[in-house]
CSV table of C-alpha atoms and ligand atoms in Angstrom, one decimal:
chain,number,residue,atom,x,y,z
A,1,UNK,CA,-76.1,-40.8,-14.5
A,2,UNK,CA,-75.9,-43.8,-17.0
A,3,UNK,CA,-73.7,-46.5,-15.6
A,4,UNK,CA,-71.4,-46.3,-18.9
A,5,UNK,CA,-70.3,-42.8,-17.6
A,6,UNK,CA,-69.3,-44.1,-14.2
A,7,UNK,CA,-68.0,-47.5,-14.1
A,8,UNK,CA,-66.6,-50.4,-16.2
A,9,UNK,CA,-63.8,-50.4,-18.8
A,10,UNK,CA,-63.8,-48.3,-21.7
A,11,UNK,CA,-61.3,-49.3,-24.5
A,12,UNK,CA,-60.3,-46.9,-27.0
A,13,UNK,CA,-59.6,-47.7,-30.8
A,14,UNK,CA,-56.4,-48.2,-32.1
A,15,UNK,CA,-54.7,-44.9,-33.3
A,16,UNK,CA,-56.6,-42.8,-30.9
A,17,UNK,CA,-54.7,-39.6,-30.2
A,18,UNK,CA,-54.0,-38.7,-26.7
A,19,UNK,CA,-52.6,-35.1,-26.1
A,20,UNK,CA,-52.4,-32.2,-23.7
A,21,UNK,CA,-52.9,-28.7,-24.7
A,22,UNK,CA,-51.5,-25.2,-23.6
A,23,UNK,CA,-51.3,-21.8,-25.4
A,24,UNK,CA,-48.6,-19.0,-25.9
A,25,UNK,CA,-49.8,-16.3,-23.7
A,26,UNK,CA,-50.7,-18.4,-20.7
A,27,UNK,CA,-47.1,-20.2,-20.4
A,28,UNK,CA,-44.4,-18.5,-22.4
A,29,UNK,CA,-43.5,-15.4,-20.6
A,30,UNK,CA,-40.5,-13.8,-22.0
A,31,UNK,CA,-42.7,-11.1,-23.2
A,32,UNK,CA,-40.2,-8.7,-24.4
A,33,UNK,CA,-37.5,-11.4,-25.5
A,34,UNK,CA,-35.9,-11.8,-29.0
A,35,UNK,CA,-38.0,-8.9,-30.7
A,36,UNK,CA,-41.5,-10.1,-29.5
A,37,UNK,CA,-44.1,-7.2,-29.9
A,38,UNK,CA,-46.8,-6.4,-27.3
A,39,UNK,CA,-50.2,-8.2,-27.9
A,40,UNK,CA,-53.7,-7.4,-26.8
A,41,UNK,CA,-53.3,-9.4,-23.8
A,42,UNK,CA,-50.0,-7.7,-22.6
A,43,UNK,CA,-52.1,-4.4,-23.0
A,44,UNK,CA,-55.2,-5.8,-21.2
A,45,UNK,CA,-53.4,-7.6,-18.1
A,46,UNK,CA,-51.3,-4.6,-17.6
A,47,UNK,CA,-54.5,-2.4,-17.2
A,48,UNK,CA,-55.4,-2.3,-13.6
A,49,UNK,CA,-58.9,-4.1,-12.8
A,50,UNK,CA,-58.8,-6.5,-15.9
A,51,UNK,CA,-57.4,-9.5,-14.5
A,52,UNK,CA,-58.0,-11.1,-11.1
A,53,UNK,CA,-54.8,-10.1,-8.5
A,54,UNK,CA,-53.2,-7.9,-11.1
A,55,UNK,CA,-51.7,-11.0,-13.0
A,56,UNK,CA,-49.8,-10.6,-16.1
A,57,UNK,CA,-48.3,-13.0,-18.7
A,58,UNK,CA,-44.9,-11.5,-18.3
A,59,UNK,CA,-43.2,-14.6,-16.7
A,60,UNK,CA,-46.1,-17.1,-16.5
A,61,UNK,CA,-44.7,-20.6,-16.6
A,62,UNK,CA,-41.4,-19.4,-18.3
A,63,UNK,CA,-41.9,-22.0,-21.0
A,64,UNK,CA,-39.9,-20.0,-23.5
A,65,UNK,CA,-36.8,-20.8,-21.5
A,66,UNK,CA,-37.8,-24.2,-20.3
A,67,UNK,CA,-39.5,-25.7,-22.9
A,68,UNK,CA,-36.7,-28.5,-23.4
A,69,UNK,CA,-37.8,-29.7,-19.7
A,70,UNK,CA,-41.5,-29.3,-20.6
A,71,UNK,CA,-41.0,-31.7,-23.1
A,72,UNK,CA,-39.3,-34.1,-21.4
A,73,UNK,CA,-41.9,-34.1,-18.9
A,74,UNK,CA,-44.5,-34.4,-21.9
A,75,UNK,CA,-42.6,-37.5,-22.9
A,76,UNK,CA,-42.5,-39.0,-19.5
A,77,UNK,CA,-46.4,-38.6,-19.5
A,78,UNK,CA,-46.3,-40.7,-22.7
A,79,UNK,CA,-48.3,-37.9,-24.8
A,80,UNK,CA,-49.1,-38.8,-28.3
A,81,UNK,CA,-49.7,-34.9,-29.4
A,82,UNK,CA,-48.9,-31.7,-27.8
A,83,UNK,CA,-51.0,-28.8,-28.8
A,84,UNK,CA,-49.5,-25.5,-28.5
A,85,UNK,CA,-50.1,-22.0,-30.0
A,86,UNK,CA,-47.7,-19.6,-32.0
A,87,UNK,CA,-47.6,-16.1,-30.6
A,88,UNK,CA,-48.2,-13.9,-33.7
A,89,UNK,CA,-46.3,-11.0,-32.0
A,90,UNK,CA,-43.1,-13.0,-31.9
A,91,UNK,CA,-43.5,-13.5,-35.6
A,92,UNK,CA,-44.6,-10.1,-36.5
A,93,UNK,CA,-44.0,-7.6,-33.7
A,94,UNK,CA,-46.6,-5.2,-35.3
A,95,UNK,CA,-48.7,-7.8,-37.0
A,96,UNK,CA,-47.3,-7.3,-40.6
A,97,UNK,CA,-44.1,-7.3,-42.6
A,98,UNK,CA,-41.4,-9.8,-42.8
A,99,UNK,CA,-41.0,-12.5,-40.2
A,100,UNK,CA,-39.0,-12.1,-37.0
A,101,UNK,CA,-36.4,-15.0,-37.5
A,102,UNK,CA,-35.8,-15.0,-33.7
A,103,UNK,CA,-39.3,-15.7,-33.1
A,104,UNK,CA,-39.7,-18.4,-35.6
A,105,UNK,CA,-36.4,-20.1,-34.5
A,106,UNK,CA,-38.3,-20.5,-30.7
A,107,UNK,CA,-40.9,-22.6,-32.4
A,108,UNK,CA,-38.5,-24.5,-34.4
A,109,UNK,CA,-36.6,-25.4,-31.5
A,110,UNK,CA,-40.0,-26.7,-29.9
A,111,UNK,CA,-40.9,-28.4,-32.8
A,112,UNK,CA,-37.6,-30.5,-33.0
A,113,UNK,CA,-37.6,-31.3,-29.3
A,114,UNK,CA,-41.2,-32.5,-29.5
A,115,UNK,CA,-40.4,-34.8,-32.8
A,116,UNK,CA,-37.2,-36.1,-30.9
A,117,UNK,CA,-39.4,-37.1,-28.2
A,118,UNK,CA,-41.9,-38.8,-30.4
A,119,UNK,CA,-44.6,-36.2,-29.8
A,120,UNK,CA,-46.8,-34.9,-32.7
A,121,UNK,CA,-46.9,-31.1,-32.5
A,122,UNK,CA,-50.2,-29.7,-33.2
A,123,UNK,CA,-49.8,-26.1,-33.9
A,124,UNK,CA,-52.6,-23.4,-33.0
A,125,UNK,CA,-52.0,-20.1,-35.0
A,126,UNK,CA,-54.4,-17.8,-33.2
A,127,UNK,CA,-54.9,-18.4,-29.5
A,128,UNK,CA,-55.9,-14.6,-28.7
A,129,UNK,CA,-52.5,-13.1,-28.6
A,130,UNK,CA,-53.3,-10.3,-31.5
A,131,UNK,CA,-50.2,-7.9,-31.9
A,132,UNK,CA,-51.6,-4.8,-30.3
A,133,UNK,CA,-50.5,-2.7,-33.5
A,134,UNK,CA,-53.3,-4.4,-35.4
A,135,UNK,CA,-56.0,-3.7,-32.5
A,136,UNK,CA,-54.6,0.0,-32.6
A,137,UNK,CA,-56.0,0.0,-36.2
A,138,UNK,CA,-59.5,-1.9,-34.9
A,139,UNK,CA,-58.2,-5.3,-34.3
A,140,UNK,CA,-60.7,-8.1,-35.5
A,141,UNK,CA,-63.7,-5.6,-36.0
A,142,UNK,CA,-61.5,-4.5,-39.0
A,143,UNK,CA,-61.5,-6.5,-42.3
A,144,UNK,CA,-57.9,-6.2,-42.9
A,145,UNK,CA,-56.9,-8.1,-40.0
A,146,UNK,CA,-58.0,-11.3,-41.6
A,147,UNK,CA,-55.8,-10.6,-44.7
A,148,UNK,CA,-53.0,-10.1,-42.1
A,149,UNK,CA,-53.4,-13.2,-40.3
A,150,UNK,CA,-53.3,-15.2,-43.6
A,151,UNK,CA,-49.9,-13.8,-44.1
A,152,UNK,CA,-48.8,-14.8,-40.8
A,153,UNK,CA,-49.9,-18.1,-41.2
A,154,UNK,CA,-47.9,-18.4,-44.5
A,155,UNK,CA,-44.7,-17.3,-42.5
A,156,UNK,CA,-45.4,-20.0,-39.8
A,157,UNK,CA,-45.9,-22.5,-42.0
A,158,UNK,CA,-42.9,-21.8,-44.5
A,159,UNK,CA,-40.8,-22.2,-41.5
A,160,UNK,CA,-42.5,-25.3,-39.6
A,161,UNK,CA,-44.5,-26.9,-42.4
A,162,UNK,CA,-41.6,-29.5,-43.4
A,163,UNK,CA,-42.3,-31.1,-39.9
A,164,UNK,CA,-45.6,-29.9,-38.6
A,165,UNK,CA,-48.5,-31.6,-40.3
A,166,UNK,CA,-51.5,-30.6,-38.0
A,167,UNK,CA,-52.4,-27.0,-38.3
A,168,UNK,CA,-55.1,-25.2,-36.4
A,169,UNK,CA,-56.0,-21.8,-37.4
A,170,UNK,CA,-58.2,-20.4,-34.6
A,171,UNK,CA,-59.0,-21.2,-31.0
A,172,UNK,CA,-62.4,-20.4,-30.0
A,173,UNK,CA,-63.6,-17.3,-32.4
A,174,UNK,CA,-66.7,-17.2,-30.5
A,175,UNK,CA,-64.7,-16.4,-27.2
A,176,UNK,CA,-62.3,-14.2,-29.3
A,177,UNK,CA,-65.4,-12.0,-30.7
A,178,UNK,CA,-67.7,-12.0,-27.7
A,179,UNK,CA,-65.6,-12.1,-24.8
A,180,UNK,CA,-63.0,-9.6,-26.4
A,181,UNK,CA,-65.5,-7.4,-28.3
A,182,UNK,CA,-69.0,-7.5,-26.5
A,183,UNK,CA,-68.5,-8.3,-22.8
A,184,UNK,CA,-65.1,-7.0,-22.6
A,185,UNK,CA,-64.0,-9.5,-20.2
A,186,UNK,CA,-61.4,-10.6,-22.2
A,187,UNK,CA,-58.8,-8.5,-24.3
A,188,UNK,CA,-59.0,-6.2,-26.1
A,189,UNK,CA,-62.0,-5.3,-23.5
A,190,UNK,CA,-64.2,-3.5,-26.2
A,191,UNK,CA,-67.9,-3.6,-25.2
A,192,UNK,CA,-69.6,-3.0,-28.5
A,193,UNK,CA,-72.2,-5.7,-29.9
A,194,UNK,CA,-71.8,-4.4,-33.7
A,195,UNK,CA,-67.9,-5.0,-33.4
A,196,UNK,CA,-68.3,-8.2,-31.9
A,197,UNK,CA,-70.2,-9.6,-34.9
A,198,UNK,CA,-67.8,-7.9,-37.3
A,199,UNK,CA,-65.2,-9.7,-35.2
A,200,UNK,CA,-66.6,-12.8,-35.7
A,201,UNK,CA,-67.0,-12.6,-39.3
A,202,UNK,CA,-63.4,-11.3,-39.9
A,203,UNK,CA,-62.2,-14.1,-37.6
A,204,UNK,CA,-64.1,-16.6,-40.0
A,205,UNK,CA,-62.6,-14.7,-43.2
A,206,UNK,CA,-59.2,-15.2,-41.6
A,207,UNK,CA,-59.7,-18.8,-40.8
A,208,UNK,CA,-60.8,-19.2,-44.8
A,209,UNK,CA,-57.7,-17.5,-46.1
A,210,UNK,CA,-55.2,-19.0,-43.9
A,211,UNK,CA,-56.5,-22.3,-44.6
A,212,UNK,CA,-56.4,-21.5,-48.5
A,213,UNK,CA,-52.8,-20.6,-48.1
A,214,UNK,CA,-52.0,-23.3,-45.6
A,215,UNK,CA,-53.5,-26.0,-48.2
A,216,UNK,CA,-51.8,-24.3,-51.1
A,217,UNK,CA,-48.5,-24.7,-49.0
A,218,UNK,CA,-49.0,-28.3,-48.7
A,219,UNK,CA,-50.4,-28.2,-45.1
A,220,UNK,CA,-51.5,-31.8,-44.1
A,221,UNK,CA,-54.5,-31.4,-41.8
A,222,UNK,CA,-56.5,-28.1,-41.2
A,223,UNK,CA,-58.7,-28.0,-38.0
A,224,UNK,CA,-61.1,-25.2,-36.8
A,225,UNK,CA,-61.5,-25.4,-33.0
A,226,UNK,CA,-64.6,-23.9,-31.2
A,227,UNK,CA,-65.8,-23.8,-27.9
A,228,UNK,CA,-69.1,-25.7,-27.9
A,229,UNK,CA,-71.9,-27.0,-25.6
A,230,UNK,CA,-75.0,-28.6,-25.6
A,231,UNK,CA,-77.8,-26.1,-25.4
A,232,UNK,CA,-80.5,-27.5,-23.5
A,233,UNK,CA,-83.2,-26.2,-20.9
A,234,UNK,CA,-82.8,-26.9,-17.3
A,235,UNK,CA,-84.9,-29.9,-17.4
A,236,UNK,CA,-82.9,-31.3,-20.1
A,237,UNK,CA,-79.7,-31.4,-18.2
A,238,UNK,CA,-80.1,-34.5,-16.9
A,239,UNK,CA,-83.3,-36.1,-18.9
A,240,UNK,CA,-82.5,-35.3,-22.6
A,241,UNK,CA,-86.0,-36.5,-23.4
A,242,UNK,CA,-87.9,-33.7,-21.1
A,243,UNK,CA,-90.4,-31.9,-23.0
A,244,UNK,CA,-89.8,-28.5,-24.1
A,245,UNK,CA,-92.2,-25.5,-24.5
A,246,UNK,CA,-91.9,-23.7,-27.8
A,247,UNK,CA,-90.8,-20.5,-26.3
A,248,UNK,CA,-88.1,-22.4,-24.8
A,249,UNK,CA,-87.0,-24.4,-28.0
A,250,UNK,CA,-87.0,-21.0,-29.7
A,251,UNK,CA,-84.1,-19.8,-27.0
A,252,UNK,CA,-82.6,-23.0,-27.4
A,253,UNK,CA,-82.0,-22.8,-31.3
A,254,UNK,CA,-80.9,-19.2,-31.2
A,255,UNK,CA,-78.3,-19.5,-28.7
A,256,UNK,CA,-77.1,-22.9,-30.5
A,257,UNK,CA,-77.1,-20.6,-33.6
A,258,UNK,CA,-74.8,-17.8,-31.9
A,259,UNK,CA,-72.4,-20.4,-30.1
A,260,UNK,CA,-71.9,-23.3,-32.6
A,261,UNK,CA,-73.7,-22.7,-36.2
A,262,UNK,CA,-72.3,-19.2,-36.3
A,263,UNK,CA,-69.0,-20.8,-37.1
A,264,UNK,CA,-69.6,-24.1,-38.4
A,265,UNK,CA,-72.2,-23.3,-41.1
A,266,UNK,CA,-70.0,-20.6,-42.7
A,267,UNK,CA,-66.9,-23.0,-42.2
A,268,UNK,CA,-68.5,-26.2,-43.5
A,269,UNK,CA,-71.6,-25.2,-45.5
A,270,UNK,CA,-70.8,-21.4,-46.8
A,271,UNK,CA,-73.8,-19.9,-45.1
A,272,UNK,CA,-74.7,-18.1,-42.0
A,273,UNK,CA,-77.7,-19.5,-39.7
A,274,UNK,CA,-80.9,-17.3,-40.3
A,275,UNK,CA,-81.0,-16.7,-36.6
A,276,UNK,CA,-77.7,-15.0,-36.7
A,277,UNK,CA,-78.2,-12.9,-39.6
A,278,UNK,CA,-81.5,-11.6,-38.1
A,279,UNK,CA,-79.7,-10.5,-34.8
A,280,UNK,CA,-76.4,-9.0,-36.9
A,281,UNK,CA,-79.3,-6.9,-38.7
A,282,UNK,CA,-80.0,-5.3,-35.6
A,283,UNK,CA,-76.5,-4.9,-34.2
A,284,UNK,CA,-75.0,-2.6,-36.7
A,285,UNK,CA,-76.0,-4.5,-40.1
A,286,UNK,CA,-74.5,-7.1,-42.4
A,287,UNK,CA,-72.6,-4.6,-44.6
A,288,UNK,CA,-69.2,-6.3,-43.7
A,289,UNK,CA,-70.3,-9.5,-45.0
A,290,UNK,CA,-69.1,-8.9,-48.6
A,291,UNK,CA,-69.7,-10.8,-51.7
A,292,UNK,CA,-67.6,-13.7,-51.8
A,293,UNK,CA,-66.8,-13.9,-48.0
A,294,UNK,CA,-68.6,-17.0,-47.6
A,295,UNK,CA,-66.8,-18.8,-50.2
A,296,UNK,CA,-63.6,-18.0,-49.1
A,297,UNK,CA,-64.6,-18.9,-45.2
A,298,UNK,CA,-66.1,-22.4,-47.0
A,299,UNK,CA,-62.5,-24.2,-47.4
A,300,UNK,CA,-62.4,-27.8,-47.0
A,301,UNK,CA,-61.3,-28.6,-43.5
A,302,UNK,CA,-60.3,-31.9,-42.2
A,303,UNK,CA,-61.4,-31.6,-38.4
A,304,UNK,CA,-63.3,-29.5,-36.1
A,305,UNK,CA,-61.8,-29.5,-32.9
A,306,UNK,CA,-64.1,-29.3,-29.7
A,307,UNK,CA,-63.4,-27.3,-26.6
A,308,UNK,CA,-66.0,-28.7,-24.1
A,309,UNK,CA,-66.1,-27.4,-20.3
A,310,UNK,CA,-70.1,-27.5,-19.5
A,311,UNK,CA,-73.6,-27.4,-21.2
A,312,UNK,CA,-75.2,-24.1,-21.9
A,313,UNK,CA,-78.4,-23.9,-20.1
A,314,UNK,CA,-81.3,-21.5,-21.4
A,315,UNK,CA,-85.1,-21.0,-21.2
A,316,UNK,CA,-87.3,-18.2,-22.3
A,317,UNK,CA,-87.6,-15.1,-20.0
A,318,UNK,CA,-85.5,-11.9,-19.5
A,319,UNK,CA,-82.1,-12.6,-18.2
A,320,UNK,CA,-81.7,-10.4,-15.4
A,321,UNK,CA,-79.4,-8.6,-16.1
A,322,UNK,CA,-78.8,-9.4,-19.7
A,323,UNK,CA,-75.4,-11.2,-20.5
A,324,UNK,CA,-73.5,-8.8,-22.8
A,325,UNK,CA,-71.4,-11.8,-24.1
A,326,UNK,CA,-74.8,-12.7,-26.2
A,327,UNK,CA,-76.3,-9.9,-27.9
A,328,UNK,CA,-79.6,-10.5,-29.5
A,329,UNK,CA,-80.7,-12.9,-26.5
A,330,UNK,CA,-82.0,-9.9,-24.1
A,331,UNK,CA,-85.2,-12.3,-23.8
A,332,UNK,CA,-83.4,-15.6,-22.7
A,333,UNK,CA,-82.6,-16.7,-19.5
A,334,UNK,CA,-79.0,-18.5,-19.0
A,335,UNK,CA,-78.5,-20.4,-15.8
A,336,UNK,CA,-75.7,-22.8,-14.7
A,337,UNK,CA,-76.7,-26.3,-14.9
A,338,UNK,CA,-77.7,-28.2,-11.6
A,339,UNK,CA,-74.4,-30.1,-10.9
A,340,UNK,CA,-71.5,-30.2,-8.7
A,341,UNK,CA,-68.8,-27.3,-9.8
A,342,UNK,CA,-65.3,-27.0,-10.6
A,343,UNK,CA,-63.2,-23.8,-8.7
A,344,UNK,CA,-64.1,-21.9,-11.9
A,345,UNK,CA,-67.9,-22.4,-10.7
A,346,UNK,CA,-68.3,-24.6,-13.9
A,347,UNK,CA,-70.9,-27.3,-13.5
A,348,UNK,CA,-69.8,-30.6,-14.2
A,349,UNK,CA,-71.8,-32.5,-16.7
A,350,UNK,CA,-70.1,-35.3,-18.7
A,351,UNK,CA,-72.9,-36.5,-20.6
A,352,UNK,CA,-73.2,-32.9,-22.0
A,353,UNK,CA,-69.8,-34.1,-24.0
A,354,UNK,CA,-71.4,-37.1,-25.5
A,355,UNK,CA,-74.4,-35.3,-26.4
A,356,UNK,CA,-72.6,-32.7,-27.9
A,357,UNK,CA,-70.4,-34.8,-29.9
A,358,UNK,CA,-72.9,-37.1,-31.1
A,359,UNK,CA,-75.1,-34.1,-32.2
A,360,UNK,CA,-72.0,-32.6,-34.2
A,361,UNK,CA,-71.4,-36.1,-36.0
A,362,UNK,CA,-75.1,-36.3,-37.0
A,363,UNK,CA,-75.1,-32.4,-38.1
A,364,UNK,CA,-71.7,-32.3,-39.8
A,365,UNK,CA,-71.0,-35.9,-41.1
A,366,UNK,CA,-68.5,-34.1,-43.8
A,367,UNK,CA,-65.7,-33.6,-41.1
A,368,UNK,CA,-63.8,-35.5,-38.3
A,369,UNK,CA,-63.7,-34.4,-34.7
A,370,UNK,CA,-61.1,-34.1,-32.1
A,371,UNK,CA,-61.6,-33.1,-28.7
A,372,UNK,CA,-58.9,-30.3,-28.4
A,373,UNK,CA,-59.8,-29.1,-24.9
A,374,UNK,CA,-61.4,-30.6,-21.9
A,375,UNK,CA,-60.6,-30.2,-18.5
A,376,UNK,CA,-61.2,-28.6,-14.9
A,377,UNK,CA,-59.9,-26.1,-12.3
A,378,UNK,CA,-59.4,-27.2,-8.9
A,379,UNK,CA,-57.9,-25.8,-5.7
A,380,UNK,CA,-54.6,-27.9,-5.9
A,381,UNK,CA,-52.2,-28.1,-3.0
A,382,UNK,CA,-48.8,-29.5,-2.9
A,383,UNK,CA,-48.3,-32.0,0.0
A,384,UNK,CA,-45.5,-32.5,2.2
A,385,UNK,CA,-44.9,-35.7,0.7
A,386,UNK,CA,-44.6,-33.6,-2.9
A,387,UNK,CA,-47.8,-35.3,-4.3
A,388,UNK,CA,-50.8,-33.5,-5.3
A,389,UNK,CA,-54.1,-35.5,-4.7
A,390,UNK,CA,-56.4,-34.1,-7.4
A,391,UNK,CA,-58.8,-36.8,-7.2
A,392,UNK,CA,-61.5,-34.3,-8.1
A,393,UNK,CA,-59.9,-33.7,-11.5
A,394,UNK,CA,-59.3,-37.5,-11.9
A,395,UNK,CA,-63.0,-38.0,-11.6
A,396,UNK,CA,-63.8,-35.2,-13.7
A,397,UNK,CA,-61.2,-36.6,-16.7
A,398,UNK,CA,-62.6,-40.2,-16.0
A,399,UNK,CA,-66.4,-39.4,-16.6
A,400,UNK,CA,-65.5,-37.1,-19.6
A,401,UNK,CA,-63.3,-39.8,-21.2
A,402,UNK,CA,-66.2,-42.1,-20.6
A,403,UNK,CA,-68.3,-39.8,-22.5
A,404,UNK,CA,-65.9,-39.5,-25.4
A,405,UNK,CA,-66.0,-43.3,-25.4
A,406,UNK,CA,-70.0,-43.2,-25.6
A,407,UNK,CA,-69.9,-40.9,-28.4
A,408,UNK,CA,-67.4,-43.4,-30.3
A,409,UNK,CA,-69.5,-46.0,-29.6
A,410,UNK,CA,-72.5,-44.0,-31.0
A,411,UNK,CA,-70.2,-43.5,-34.1
A,412,UNK,CA,-68.7,-40.3,-34.0
A,413,UNK,CA,-65.8,-39.8,-36.1
A,414,UNK,CA,-63.4,-39.0,-33.2
A,415,UNK,CA,-59.8,-38.8,-33.5
A,416,UNK,CA,-58.5,-38.0,-30.2
A,417,UNK,CA,-58.6,-36.4,-26.6
A,418,UNK,CA,-56.2,-33.4,-25.8
A,419,UNK,CA,-56.9,-32.4,-22.1
A,420,UNK,CA,-56.6,-28.7,-21.2
A,421,UNK,CA,-53.9,-28.3,-19.6
A,422,UNK,CA,-50.6,-29.5,-19.7
A,423,UNK,CA,-49.5,-27.0,-16.9
A,424,UNK,CA,-51.1,-24.7,-14.4
A,425,UNK,CA,-51.0,-21.4,-16.3
A,426,UNK,CA,-52.1,-17.7,-16.7
A,427,UNK,CA,-56.0,-18.4,-16.9
A,428,UNK,CA,-56.9,-15.1,-18.6
A,429,UNK,CA,-59.4,-12.7,-16.6
A,430,UNK,CA,-59.1,-15.5,-13.7
A,431,UNK,CA,-55.1,-14.8,-13.6
A,432,UNK,CA,-52.8,-17.8,-11.8
A,433,UNK,CA,-55.7,-18.3,-8.9
A,434,UNK,CA,-57.4,-21.0,-11.2
A,435,UNK,CA,-55.2,-24.0,-11.8
A,436,UNK,CA,-56.1,-26.3,-14.9
A,437,UNK,CA,-52.8,-28.3,-15.3
A,438,UNK,CA,-52.3,-32.0,-14.9
A,439,UNK,CA,-48.9,-30.4,-13.9
A,440,UNK,CA,-48.6,-28.3,-10.7
A,441,UNK,CA,-46.7,-25.0,-11.4
A,442,UNK,CA,-45.1,-23.1,-8.3
A,443,UNK,CA,-45.0,-20.0,-9.8
A,444,UNK,CA,-42.5,-18.3,-7.3
A,445,UNK,CA,-40.0,-21.4,-8.1
A,446,UNK,CA,-41.2,-22.4,-11.5
A,447,UNK,CA,-41.1,-25.9,-9.9
A,448,UNK,CA,-43.1,-28.6,-12.1
A,449,UNK,CA,-45.0,-31.4,-10.2
A,450,UNK,CA,-47.2,-33.9,-12.0
A,451,UNK,CA,-50.4,-34.3,-10.0
A,452,UNK,CA,-51.9,-37.7,-9.5
A,453,UNK,CA,-54.0,-37.0,-12.4
A,454,UNK,CA,-51.0,-36.6,-14.8
A,455,UNK,CA,-49.9,-40.2,-13.5
A,456,UNK,CA,-53.6,-41.4,-13.7
A,457,UNK,CA,-53.5,-39.8,-17.4
A,458,UNK,CA,-50.2,-41.6,-18.3
A,459,UNK,CA,-51.8,-44.9,-17.1
A,460,UNK,CA,-54.9,-44.1,-19.3
A,461,UNK,CA,-52.7,-43.6,-22.7
A,462,UNK,CA,-50.5,-46.6,-21.7
A,463,UNK,CA,-53.5,-48.8,-21.6
A,464,UNK,CA,-55.6,-46.8,-24.3
A,465,UNK,CA,-58.5,-47.1,-22.0
A,466,UNK,CA,-60.1,-46.2,-18.6
A,467,UNK,CA,-61.0,-48.9,-16.5
B,1,LIG,C1,-61.0,-21.8,-23.1
B,1,LIG,N1,-66.3,-18.8,-21.5
B,1,LIG,O1,-61.1,-20.6,-22.7
B,1,LIG,C2,-59.4,-21.5,-23.7
B,1,LIG,O2,-59.1,-21.9,-25.2
B,1,LIG,C3,-58.2,-21.9,-22.8
B,1,LIG,O3,-57.2,-20.9,-23.2
B,1,LIG,C4,-58.8,-21.5,-21.3
B,1,LIG,O4,-57.8,-21.5,-20.6
B,1,LIG,C5,-59.6,-22.6,-21.1
B,1,LIG,O5,-60.8,-22.8,-22.2
B,1,LIG,C6,-60.3,-22.6,-19.8
B,1,LIG,O6,-61.0,-21.5,-19.6
B,1,LIG,C7,-62.6,-20.3,-22.4
B,1,LIG,O7,-66.6,-17.9,-20.5
B,1,LIG,C8,-62.8,-19.2,-21.8
B,1,LIG,O8,-67.3,-19.5,-22.1
B,1,LIG,C9,-63.8,-18.7,-21.4
B,1,LIG,C10,-65.2,-19.5,-21.8
B,1,LIG,C11,-64.8,-20.4,-22.5
B,1,LIG,C12,-63.6,-21.1,-22.9
């Protein structure tokens, strides 16, 4: 690995934002409190066989009741920013109609607590907990959901907009559309490639409509968050200049189009990549993409948020079996990068983050970048002395922060870094067995224990750099 990723000091620019992230369904619990309606993740997690261990978000970290203590913890860690999400079914139990005042009141209290602690709130409007009633009408595969989302966004902004300046419309539309509606590994568990492309488009349309509404209401900074990865051949993982055969290059372009350009080209340029349109034509057609939609989606935004975990490694040649999350790539073989792995089995390749950020900075110079998620799951244990010695997580974060620093040195307009996650939490289809937190949560007592990585991160923030 290049030495800049493993040793020496790396100082960050003044004003660089340091944060931590969570999402509503993963931490809040209180699933039936104060008029909250069911979301697709309640339905999914309560369906036997969908989530490891039969885990649900019914209680999770009980953050709904413990938010004040959790904000105190954030203050002790010195966080500048906290990225959380708003649970749509707390605001509208069935996804439409007037706002539920008790639901809004929770985020109002949370916002005030954060501001009192000197922490900037970054509010994500959609982190996957769609009201079940909207799914009963077709969910994101239906056009109407995009309009409902924009109405919901306005309701949240009307209550918090005097204090929350940083707004994120969607978290990871690729995951919502393709794990939700193609592979079915996530809620709502649909397995229909045509529906997944409609979902992707309607998520984008919802982003555009919500952005228009938020901007009209005076929102300061609007961000679209995508999960992204550099797409590379096996040989390129550790050698970016390795030669690539034309068939492999074509596989790389197509997968990159599906993962990244499918979202950024419409949002930032007002068109779909040709590779994506070609695939959509073979999976249900393009009739759902109506005249004017791309203008609506193409609203000025301030930042693109990047959630990075690992590179995406592909080459020409049939996947055995084909991965249902990637319709249109049946002639592409996906493989894990050759590298040590986290408890998720995800390869650890910090250089992938610098490569990704520099590529996005070069291809989309019109927008600023923010790392909105990066982190790792490991099998952490609390020692008898009360410490969690997660040296593997510290090494992961240290390597990725050096990669972020390298991207800054390379000229990327990168505003900050937000670690995933503040707390161990409900890791979707993996349940509670995968721990991403820098703070350990004992799910039988709800006790929080800052891991060694949290104390290390506090020092990083304090000196604005790694050493
Ligand atoms: C992201 N994949 O999810 C989410 O934004 C978080 O809520 C989540 O806890 C975190 O990353 C860790 O998983 C992803 O399969 C889930 O490509 C799955 C994938 C990517 C991101």
